[in-house]
Amino acid sequence: MTPTATDPRRGSGGRPPGAGTFTPAPGAAPVSRMILAQTALETRMLLRNGEQLLLTVIIPALLLVLFSAVDIVDTGAGKSVDFLAPGILALAVMSTAFTGQAIATGFDRRYGVLKRLGSSPLPRWALMAAKTLSVLVTEVLQIALLTVIALALGWSPHGDPLAVAALVLLGTAAFSGLGLLMAGTLKAEATLAAANLVFLLLLVGGGVIVPMEKFPEGVQSVLGLLPISALSDGLRAVLQGGAGLPWGDAAVLAAWAVLGLGAAAKLFRWE
């Protein structure tokens, strides 16, 4: 009797191997797992970037401490920190969702990172979802830190936490759309310059530190339509005034979110 050669691709008796023979199983991981892995990577890269940490954490914290401790700007009746804390929280959202994301995504696009990730099993929409989740994780850390600092300075917040969360989510969507639109249409160097310039302009004219009442009446109506003004005024109405969800400010943020995300989805260039 002649011995039969064993085919390594078959099991005993020449039968195909059963399920579980190959470990790990070939094929892409579930999309949800890929999104979580990419989110963790994006968050680690952000937290390791000293320039981004300066922009998203250190600058807002220093502004909160400086303008609360030193009477530089007349913030009206009451403690300065009660006026400043909501505006600084809005600034933190803008610095992460808009400025930081625009710069990081712009350079990822320049160096071909987005092109390579776009050709991977990770869908492009899932990559954008991971970037958004990374922004939200960073914002949670920012808000926790700034809240501790503000409470130490004597802040007395009021209002519904759900209204605050709704405003933060709307603000994140609005600023993320604008940041991705800028990163996906401009060169990386232009994005870097424009994002930082917009950050400085909105810091001064967005009601973050300087009350809107300090500006001329004709300018107030225009500045009030900016997303940073809507977010800072909305957070101030809830946390300082104890109001419910300010629907006017929420509507402004929602409009910016729809416009920004819609334009980014249509015009974003991956290379």
PDB file of C-alpha atoms in Angstrom:
ATOM      1  CA  MET A   1       0.000   0.000   0.000  1.00  0.00           C
ATOM      2  CA  THR A   2       1.430   3.352  -1.089  1.00  0.00           C
ATOM      3  CA  PRO A   3       1.472   6.101   1.601  1.00  0.00           C
ATOM      4  CA  THR A   4      -0.512   9.226   0.741  1.00  0.00           C
ATOM      5  CA  ALA A   5       1.188  12.628   1.010  1.00  0.00           C
ATOM      6  CA  THR A   6      -0.440  14.990   3.458  1.00  0.00           C
ATOM      7  CA  ASP A   7      -1.626  18.317   2.039  1.00  0.00           C
ATOM      8  CA  PRO A   8      -0.711  21.025   4.650  1.00  0.00           C
ATOM      9  CA  ARG A   9      -3.785  22.993   3.589  1.00  0.00           C
ATOM     10  CA  ARG A  10      -6.067  20.095   4.580  1.00  0.00           C
ATOM     11  CA  GLY A  11      -6.759  18.375   7.850  1.00  0.00           C
ATOM     12  CA  SER A  12      -6.535  14.690   8.624  1.00  0.00           C
ATOM     13  CA  GLY A  13      -7.990  12.498   5.893  1.00  0.00           C
ATOM     14  CA  GLY A  14      -7.541  15.261   3.298  1.00  0.00           C
ATOM     15  CA  ARG A  15     -10.614  17.199   4.533  1.00  0.00           C
ATOM     16  CA  PRO A  16     -10.599  21.019   4.621  1.00  0.00           C
ATOM     17  CA  PRO A  17      -9.803  22.419   8.089  1.00  0.00           C
ATOM     18  CA  GLY A  18     -12.716  23.499  10.225  1.00  0.00           C
ATOM     19  CA  ALA A  19     -13.471  26.966  11.561  1.00  0.00           C
ATOM     20  CA  GLY A  20     -10.906  28.332  13.975  1.00  0.00           C
ATOM     21  CA  THR A  21      -7.959  26.544  12.354  1.00  0.00           C
ATOM     22  CA  PHE A  22      -6.340  29.809  11.368  1.00  0.00           C
ATOM     23  CA  THR A  23      -5.755  32.254  14.233  1.00  0.00           C
ATOM     24  CA  PRO A  24      -6.320  35.147  13.905  1.00  0.00           C
ATOM     25  CA  ALA A  25      -9.042  34.806  11.295  1.00  0.00           C
ATOM     26  CA  PRO A  26      -8.201  36.667   8.070  1.00  0.00           C
ATOM     27  CA  GLY A  27     -10.145  39.814   7.249  1.00  0.00           C
ATOM     28  CA  ALA A  28     -10.721  43.280   8.661  1.00  0.00           C
ATOM     29  CA  ALA A  29     -11.808  43.859  12.239  1.00  0.00           C
ATOM     30  CA  PRO A  30     -15.327  45.159  12.932  1.00  0.00           C
ATOM     31  CA  VAL A  31     -15.716  48.838  12.102  1.00  0.00           C
ATOM     32  CA  SER A  32     -16.564  49.698  15.711  1.00  0.00           C
ATOM     33  CA  ARG A  33     -13.287  48.177  16.910  1.00  0.00           C
ATOM     34  CA  MET A  34     -11.325  50.019  14.225  1.00  0.00           C
ATOM     35  CA  ILE A  35     -12.949  53.323  15.225  1.00  0.00           C
ATOM     36  CA  LEU A  36     -12.085  52.786  18.905  1.00  0.00           C
ATOM     37  CA  ALA A  37      -8.478  51.872  18.045  1.00  0.00           C
ATOM     38  CA  GLN A  38      -8.097  54.925  15.809  1.00  0.00           C
ATOM     39  CA  THR A  39      -9.694  57.122  18.491  1.00  0.00           C
ATOM     40  CA  ALA A  40      -7.168  55.907  21.069  1.00  0.00           C
ATOM     41  CA  LEU A  41      -4.320  56.570  18.614  1.00  0.00           C
ATOM     42  CA  GLU A  42      -5.555  60.073  17.758  1.00  0.00           C
ATOM     43  CA  THR A  43      -5.945  60.909  21.464  1.00  0.00           C
ATOM     44  CA  ARG A  44      -2.446  59.679  22.354  1.00  0.00           C
ATOM     45  CA  MET A  45      -0.922  61.663  19.498  1.00  0.00           C
ATOM     46  CA  LEU A  46      -2.755  64.783  20.637  1.00  0.00           C
ATOM     47  CA  LEU A  47      -1.707  64.422  24.272  1.00  0.00           C
ATOM     48  CA  ARG A  48       1.925  63.842  23.255  1.00  0.00           C
ATOM     49  CA  ASN A  49       2.043  66.990  21.139  1.00  0.00           C
ATOM     50  CA  GLY A  50       3.449  69.792  23.276  1.00  0.00           C
ATOM     51  CA  GLU A  51       2.244  72.540  20.933  1.00  0.00           C
ATOM     52  CA  GLN A  52      -1.300  71.198  20.960  1.00  0.00           C
ATOM     53  CA  LEU A  53      -1.280  70.848  24.746  1.00  0.00           C
ATOM     54  CA  LEU A  54      -0.175  74.476  25.008  1.00  0.00           C
ATOM     55  CA  LEU A  55      -3.060  75.551  22.808  1.00  0.00           C
ATOM     56  CA  THR A  56      -5.794  73.338  24.232  1.00  0.00           C
ATOM     57  CA  VAL A  57      -4.961  73.153  27.935  1.00  0.00           C
ATOM     58  CA  ILE A  58      -2.308  75.561  29.147  1.00  0.00           C
ATOM     59  CA  ILE A  59      -3.463  78.765  27.427  1.00  0.00           C
ATOM     60  CA  PRO A  60      -7.123  78.476  28.541  1.00  0.00           C
ATOM     61  CA  ALA A  61      -6.024  77.644  32.098  1.00  0.00           C
ATOM     62  CA  LEU A  62      -3.615  80.599  32.234  1.00  0.00           C
ATOM     63  CA  LEU A  63      -6.247  82.983  30.869  1.00  0.00           C
ATOM     64  CA  LEU A  64      -8.745  81.798  33.455  1.00  0.00           C
ATOM     65  CA  VAL A  65      -6.307  82.296  36.331  1.00  0.00           C
ATOM     66  CA  LEU A  66      -4.925  85.614  35.069  1.00  0.00           C
ATOM     67  CA  PHE A  67      -8.201  87.389  34.320  1.00  0.00           C
ATOM     68  CA  SER A  68      -9.881  86.007  37.445  1.00  0.00           C
ATOM     69  CA  ALA A  69      -7.071  87.078  39.760  1.00  0.00           C
ATOM     70  CA  VAL A  70      -6.241  90.446  38.155  1.00  0.00           C
ATOM     71  CA  ASP A  71      -8.883  93.092  37.485  1.00  0.00           C
ATOM     72  CA  ILE A  72      -7.970  93.754  33.844  1.00  0.00           C
ATOM     73  CA  VAL A  73     -11.379  93.646  32.169  1.00  0.00           C
ATOM     74  CA  ASP A  74     -14.625  94.918  33.667  1.00  0.00           C
ATOM     75  CA  THR A  75     -16.872  91.842  33.649  1.00  0.00           C
ATOM     76  CA  GLY A  76     -19.796  93.523  35.393  1.00  0.00           C
ATOM     77  CA  ALA A  77     -21.370  92.777  38.743  1.00  0.00           C
ATOM     78  CA  GLY A  78     -20.372  89.655  40.632  1.00  0.00           C
ATOM     79  CA  LYS A  79     -17.158  87.696  40.699  1.00  0.00           C
ATOM     80  CA  SER A  80     -14.996  87.776  37.598  1.00  0.00           C
ATOM     81  CA  VAL A  81     -14.612  84.002  37.576  1.00  0.00           C
ATOM     82  CA  ASP A  82     -18.389  83.546  37.291  1.00  0.00           C
ATOM     83  CA  PHE A  83     -18.307  85.468  34.003  1.00  0.00           C
ATOM     84  CA  LEU A  84     -14.988  84.102  32.758  1.00  0.00           C
ATOM     85  CA  ALA A  85     -15.362  80.361  33.439  1.00  0.00           C
ATOM     86  CA  PRO A  86     -18.131  79.706  30.848  1.00  0.00           C
ATOM     87  CA  GLY A  87     -16.254  81.706  28.221  1.00  0.00           C
ATOM     88  CA  ILE A  88     -13.020  79.833  28.888  1.00  0.00           C
ATOM     89  CA  LEU A  89     -14.877  76.515  28.593  1.00  0.00           C
ATOM     90  CA  ALA A  90     -16.137  77.685  25.190  1.00  0.00           C
ATOM     91  CA  LEU A  91     -12.580  78.670  24.257  1.00  0.00           C
ATOM     92  CA  ALA A  92     -11.362  75.199  25.228  1.00  0.00           C
ATOM     93  CA  VAL A  93     -13.932  73.587  22.939  1.00  0.00           C
ATOM     94  CA  MET A  94     -12.885  75.849  20.065  1.00  0.00           C
ATOM     95  CA  SER A  95      -9.172  75.274  20.631  1.00  0.00           C
ATOM     96  CA  THR A  96      -9.578  71.494  20.396  1.00  0.00           C
ATOM     97  CA  ALA A  97     -12.419  71.010  17.903  1.00  0.00           C
ATOM     98  CA  PHE A  98     -11.371  73.791  15.518  1.00  0.00           C
ATOM     99  CA  THR A  99      -7.797  75.024  15.902  1.00  0.00           C
ATOM    100  CA  GLY A 100      -6.097  71.844  17.071  1.00  0.00           C
ATOM    101  CA  GLN A 101      -8.027  69.547  14.749  1.00  0.00           C
ATOM    102  CA  ALA A 102      -7.545  71.801  11.727  1.00  0.00           C
ATOM    103  CA  ILE A 103      -3.777  71.980  12.197  1.00  0.00           C
ATOM    104  CA  ALA A 104      -3.306  68.265  12.933  1.00  0.00           C
ATOM    105  CA  THR A 105      -5.550  67.142  10.061  1.00  0.00           C
ATOM    106  CA  GLY A 106      -3.953  69.618   7.664  1.00  0.00           C
ATOM    107  CA  PHE A 107      -0.475  68.208   8.266  1.00  0.00           C
ATOM    108  CA  ASP A 108      -1.787  64.618   8.168  1.00  0.00           C
ATOM    109  CA  ARG A 109      -3.133  65.459   4.727  1.00  0.00           C
ATOM    110  CA  ARG A 110       0.129  67.080   3.622  1.00  0.00           C
ATOM    111  CA  TYR A 111       2.310  64.127   4.668  1.00  0.00           C
ATOM    112  CA  GLY A 112       0.013  61.561   3.046  1.00  0.00           C
ATOM    113  CA  VAL A 113      -1.259  60.065   6.293  1.00  0.00           C
ATOM    114  CA  LEU A 114      -4.899  60.601   5.328  1.00  0.00           C
ATOM    115  CA  LYS A 115      -4.308  59.098   1.882  1.00  0.00           C
ATOM    116  CA  ARG A 116      -2.811  55.939   3.368  1.00  0.00           C
ATOM    117  CA  LEU A 117      -5.498  55.624   6.034  1.00  0.00           C
ATOM    118  CA  GLY A 118      -8.146  56.205   3.356  1.00  0.00           C
ATOM    119  CA  SER A 119      -6.875  53.152   1.451  1.00  0.00           C
ATOM    120  CA  SER A 120      -6.913  50.959   4.567  1.00  0.00           C
ATOM    121  CA  PRO A 121      -9.894  48.826   5.700  1.00  0.00           C
ATOM    122  CA  LEU A 122     -10.901  51.761   7.922  1.00  0.00           C
ATOM    123  CA  PRO A 123     -13.662  53.624   6.011  1.00  0.00           C
ATOM    124  CA  ARG A 124     -13.104  57.315   5.524  1.00  0.00           C
ATOM    125  CA  TRP A 125     -16.265  58.210   7.430  1.00  0.00           C
ATOM    126  CA  ALA A 126     -15.004  56.043  10.306  1.00  0.00           C
ATOM    127  CA  LEU A 127     -11.701  57.952  10.329  1.00  0.00           C
ATOM    128  CA  MET A 128     -13.596  61.219  10.692  1.00  0.00           C
ATOM    129  CA  ALA A 129     -15.735  59.647  13.418  1.00  0.00           C
ATOM    130  CA  ALA A 130     -12.565  58.594  15.263  1.00  0.00           C
ATOM    131  CA  LYS A 131     -11.171  62.127  15.014  1.00  0.00           C
ATOM    132  CA  THR A 132     -14.426  63.518  16.414  1.00  0.00           C
ATOM    133  CA  LEU A 133     -14.436  61.030  19.297  1.00  0.00           C
ATOM    134  CA  SER A 134     -10.825  61.946  20.052  1.00  0.00           C
ATOM    135  CA  VAL A 135     -11.866  65.602  20.212  1.00  0.00           C
ATOM    136  CA  LEU A 136     -14.659  64.743  22.658  1.00  0.00           C
ATOM    137  CA  VAL A 137     -12.292  62.745  24.889  1.00  0.00           C
ATOM    138  CA  THR A 138      -9.859  65.662  24.968  1.00  0.00           C
ATOM    139  CA  GLU A 139     -12.670  68.104  25.737  1.00  0.00           C
ATOM    140  CA  VAL A 140     -13.794  66.021  28.708  1.00  0.00           C
ATOM    141  CA  LEU A 141     -10.263  66.226  30.125  1.00  0.00           C
ATOM    142  CA  GLN A 142     -10.107  69.979  29.415  1.00  0.00           C
ATOM    143  CA  ILE A 143     -13.465  70.719  31.010  1.00  0.00           C
ATOM    144  CA  ALA A 144     -12.611  68.642  34.091  1.00  0.00           C
ATOM    145  CA  LEU A 145      -9.303  70.493  34.581  1.00  0.00           C
ATOM    146  CA  LEU A 146     -10.757  73.954  33.969  1.00  0.00           C
ATOM    147  CA  THR A 147     -13.702  73.233  36.270  1.00  0.00           C
ATOM    148  CA  VAL A 148     -11.346  72.291  39.102  1.00  0.00           C
ATOM    149  CA  ILE A 149      -9.315  75.479  38.570  1.00  0.00           C
ATOM    150  CA  ALA A 150     -12.443  77.650  38.391  1.00  0.00           C
ATOM    151  CA  LEU A 151     -13.900  76.099  41.559  1.00  0.00           C
ATOM    152  CA  ALA A 152     -10.605  76.758  43.342  1.00  0.00           C
ATOM    153  CA  LEU A 153     -10.906  80.409  42.256  1.00  0.00           C
ATOM    154  CA  GLY A 154     -14.380  80.655  43.787  1.00  0.00           C
ATOM    155  CA  TRP A 155     -16.643  79.802  40.844  1.00  0.00           C
ATOM    156  CA  SER A 156     -20.273  79.084  41.717  1.00  0.00           C
ATOM    157  CA  PRO A 157     -21.885  77.369  38.698  1.00  0.00           C
ATOM    158  CA  HIS A 158     -25.652  76.959  38.293  1.00  0.00           C
ATOM    159  CA  GLY A 159     -27.999  75.485  35.720  1.00  0.00           C
ATOM    160  CA  ASP A 160     -28.755  72.113  34.151  1.00  0.00           C
ATOM    161  CA  PRO A 161     -25.735  69.908  33.271  1.00  0.00           C
ATOM    162  CA  LEU A 162     -27.708  68.423  30.360  1.00  0.00           C
ATOM    163  CA  ALA A 163     -28.096  71.882  28.841  1.00  0.00           C
ATOM    164  CA  VAL A 164     -24.333  72.396  29.194  1.00  0.00           C
ATOM    165  CA  ALA A 165     -23.663  69.030  27.544  1.00  0.00           C
ATOM    166  CA  ALA A 166     -26.019  69.872  24.661  1.00  0.00           C
ATOM    167  CA  LEU A 167     -24.282  73.198  24.036  1.00  0.00           C
ATOM    168  CA  VAL A 168     -20.829  71.584  24.169  1.00  0.00           C
ATOM    169  CA  LEU A 169     -21.877  68.880  21.675  1.00  0.00           C
ATOM    170  CA  LEU A 170     -23.374  71.452  19.304  1.00  0.00           C
ATOM    171  CA  GLY A 171     -20.280  73.633  19.639  1.00  0.00           C
ATOM    172  CA  THR A 172     -18.028  70.653  18.987  1.00  0.00           C
ATOM    173  CA  ALA A 173     -19.965  69.764  15.839  1.00  0.00           C
ATOM    174  CA  ALA A 174     -19.850  73.358  14.604  1.00  0.00           C
ATOM    175  CA  PHE A 175     -16.138  73.866  15.215  1.00  0.00           C
ATOM    176  CA  SER A 176     -15.211  70.384  13.948  1.00  0.00           C
ATOM    177  CA  GLY A 177     -16.964  71.046  10.664  1.00  0.00           C
ATOM    178  CA  LEU A 178     -15.161  74.364  10.228  1.00  0.00           C
ATOM    179  CA  GLY A 179     -11.817  72.855  11.216  1.00  0.00           C
ATOM    180  CA  LEU A 180     -12.142  69.926   8.806  1.00  0.00           C
ATOM    181  CA  LEU A 181     -13.288  72.272   6.054  1.00  0.00           C
ATOM    182  CA  MET A 182     -10.177  74.403   6.516  1.00  0.00           C
ATOM    183  CA  ALA A 183      -7.839  71.399   6.780  1.00  0.00           C
ATOM    184  CA  GLY A 184      -9.305  69.728   3.716  1.00  0.00           C
ATOM    185  CA  THR A 185      -9.181  72.710   1.378  1.00  0.00           C
ATOM    186  CA  LEU A 186      -6.083  74.745   2.328  1.00  0.00           C
ATOM    187  CA  LYS A 187      -2.399  73.867   2.374  1.00  0.00           C
ATOM    188  CA  ALA A 188      -1.002  72.822   5.735  1.00  0.00           C
ATOM    189  CA  GLU A 189       0.988  76.022   6.233  1.00  0.00           C
ATOM    190  CA  ALA A 190      -2.024  78.155   5.339  1.00  0.00           C
ATOM    191  CA  THR A 191      -4.165  76.123   7.731  1.00  0.00           C
ATOM    192  CA  LEU A 192      -1.630  76.632  10.520  1.00  0.00           C
ATOM    193  CA  ALA A 193      -1.577  80.403  10.031  1.00  0.00           C
ATOM    194  CA  ALA A 194      -5.325  80.805   9.462  1.00  0.00           C
ATOM    195  CA  ALA A 195      -6.364  78.585  12.383  1.00  0.00           C
ATOM    196  CA  ASN A 196      -4.159  80.450  14.852  1.00  0.00           C
ATOM    197  CA  LEU A 197      -5.282  83.834  13.504  1.00  0.00           C
ATOM    198  CA  VAL A 198      -8.962  82.885  13.831  1.00  0.00           C
ATOM    199  CA  PHE A 199      -8.287  81.617  17.356  1.00  0.00           C
ATOM    200  CA  LEU A 200      -6.829  84.983  18.392  1.00  0.00           C
ATOM    201  CA  LEU A 201      -9.557  87.018  16.701  1.00  0.00           C
ATOM    202  CA  LEU A 202     -12.374  84.999  18.259  1.00  0.00           C
ATOM    203  CA  LEU A 203     -10.641  85.085  21.644  1.00  0.00           C
ATOM    204  CA  VAL A 204     -10.883  88.879  21.566  1.00  0.00           C
ATOM    205  CA  GLY A 205     -14.180  89.369  19.757  1.00  0.00           C
ATOM    206  CA  GLY A 206     -16.162  86.291  20.727  1.00  0.00           C
ATOM    207  CA  GLY A 207     -17.335  87.280  24.186  1.00  0.00           C
ATOM    208  CA  VAL A 208     -14.872  84.919  25.864  1.00  0.00           C
ATOM    209  CA  ILE A 209     -13.119  87.478  28.065  1.00  0.00           C
ATOM    210  CA  VAL A 210     -14.484  90.838  26.938  1.00  0.00           C
ATOM    211  CA  PRO A 211     -18.273  91.211  27.445  1.00  0.00           C
ATOM    212  CA  MET A 212     -20.205  91.754  24.238  1.00  0.00           C
ATOM    213  CA  GLU A 213     -21.650  94.952  25.745  1.00  0.00           C
ATOM    214  CA  LYS A 214     -18.211  96.550  25.405  1.00  0.00           C
ATOM    215  CA  PHE A 215     -18.472  96.507  21.607  1.00  0.00           C
ATOM    216  CA  PRO A 216     -20.487  99.016  19.524  1.00  0.00           C
ATOM    217  CA  GLU A 217     -24.119  98.059  19.049  1.00  0.00           C
ATOM    218  CA  GLY A 218     -23.763  97.530  15.313  1.00  0.00           C
ATOM    219  CA  VAL A 219     -20.848  95.162  15.856  1.00  0.00           C
ATOM    220  CA  GLN A 220     -22.618  93.215  18.621  1.00  0.00           C
ATOM    221  CA  SER A 221     -25.303  91.915  16.260  1.00  0.00           C
ATOM    222  CA  VAL A 222     -22.652  90.552  13.889  1.00  0.00           C
ATOM    223  CA  LEU A 223     -20.413  89.084  16.596  1.00  0.00           C
ATOM    224  CA  GLY A 224     -23.428  87.421  18.203  1.00  0.00           C
ATOM    225  CA  LEU A 225     -23.803  85.188  15.129  1.00  0.00           C
ATOM    226  CA  LEU A 226     -20.320  83.684  15.540  1.00  0.00           C
ATOM    227  CA  PRO A 227     -20.180  80.136  16.931  1.00  0.00           C
ATOM    228  CA  ILE A 228     -17.821  81.112  19.756  1.00  0.00           C
ATOM    229  CA  SER A 229     -20.180  83.917  20.809  1.00  0.00           C
ATOM    230  CA  ALA A 230     -23.191  81.596  20.749  1.00  0.00           C
ATOM    231  CA  LEU A 231     -21.348  78.957  22.775  1.00  0.00           C
ATOM    232  CA  SER A 232     -19.885  81.332  25.370  1.00  0.00           C
ATOM    233  CA  ASP A 233     -23.159  83.259  25.763  1.00  0.00           C
ATOM    234  CA  GLY A 234     -25.149  80.051  25.967  1.00  0.00           C
ATOM    235  CA  LEU A 235     -22.870  78.512  28.593  1.00  0.00           C
ATOM    236  CA  ARG A 236     -22.917  81.785  30.514  1.00  0.00           C
ATOM    237  CA  ALA A 237     -26.728  81.889  30.473  1.00  0.00           C
ATOM    238  CA  VAL A 238     -26.868  78.387  31.947  1.00  0.00           C
ATOM    239  CA  LEU A 239     -23.905  78.367  34.327  1.00  0.00           C
ATOM    240  CA  GLN A 240     -24.070  81.970  35.505  1.00  0.00           C
ATOM    241  CA  GLY A 241     -27.760  82.790  35.116  1.00  0.00           C
ATOM    242  CA  GLY A 242     -29.180  79.349  35.877  1.00  0.00           C
ATOM    243  CA  ALA A 243     -31.315  79.369  32.706  1.00  0.00           C
ATOM    244  CA  GLY A 244     -32.465  76.340  30.751  1.00  0.00           C
ATOM    245  CA  LEU A 245     -31.181  75.537  27.285  1.00  0.00           C
ATOM    246  CA  PRO A 246     -30.863  78.862  25.393  1.00  0.00           C
ATOM    247  CA  TRP A 247     -32.587  77.935  22.149  1.00  0.00           C
ATOM    248  CA  GLY A 248     -31.347  80.962  20.238  1.00  0.00           C
ATOM    249  CA  ASP A 249     -27.687  80.173  20.898  1.00  0.00           C
ATOM    250  CA  ALA A 250     -28.334  76.472  20.254  1.00  0.00           C
ATOM    251  CA  ALA A 251     -29.914  77.328  16.897  1.00  0.00           C
ATOM    252  CA  VAL A 252     -26.863  79.401  15.875  1.00  0.00           C
ATOM    253  CA  LEU A 253     -24.535  76.517  16.776  1.00  0.00           C
ATOM    254  CA  ALA A 254     -26.735  74.002  14.952  1.00  0.00           C
ATOM    255  CA  ALA A 255     -26.716  76.170  11.825  1.00  0.00           C
ATOM    256  CA  TRP A 256     -22.917  76.421  11.893  1.00  0.00           C
ATOM    257  CA  ALA A 257     -22.676  72.651  12.442  1.00  0.00           C
ATOM    258  CA  VAL A 258     -24.864  71.891   9.424  1.00  0.00           C
ATOM    259  CA  LEU A 259     -23.028  74.378   7.194  1.00  0.00           C
ATOM    260  CA  GLY A 260     -19.533  73.403   8.340  1.00  0.00           C
ATOM    261  CA  LEU A 261     -19.974  69.627   8.270  1.00  0.00           C
ATOM    262  CA  GLY A 262     -21.897  69.761   4.993  1.00  0.00           C
ATOM    263  CA  ALA A 263     -19.233  71.863   3.294  1.00  0.00           C
ATOM    264  CA  ALA A 264     -16.435  69.696   4.717  1.00  0.00           C
ATOM    265  CA  ALA A 265     -18.118  66.512   3.450  1.00  0.00           C
ATOM    266  CA  LYS A 266     -18.433  67.999  -0.048  1.00  0.00           C
ATOM    267  CA  LEU A 267     -15.137  69.860  -0.416  1.00  0.00           C
ATOM    268  CA  PHE A 268     -12.647  67.886   1.719  1.00  0.00           C
ATOM    269  CA  ARG A 269      -9.668  66.684  -0.339  1.00  0.00           C
ATOM    270  CA  TRP A 270      -7.772  63.681   0.996  1.00  0.00           C
ATOM    271  CA  GLU A 271      -4.504  64.515  -0.777  1.00  0.00           C
TER     272      GLU A 271
END
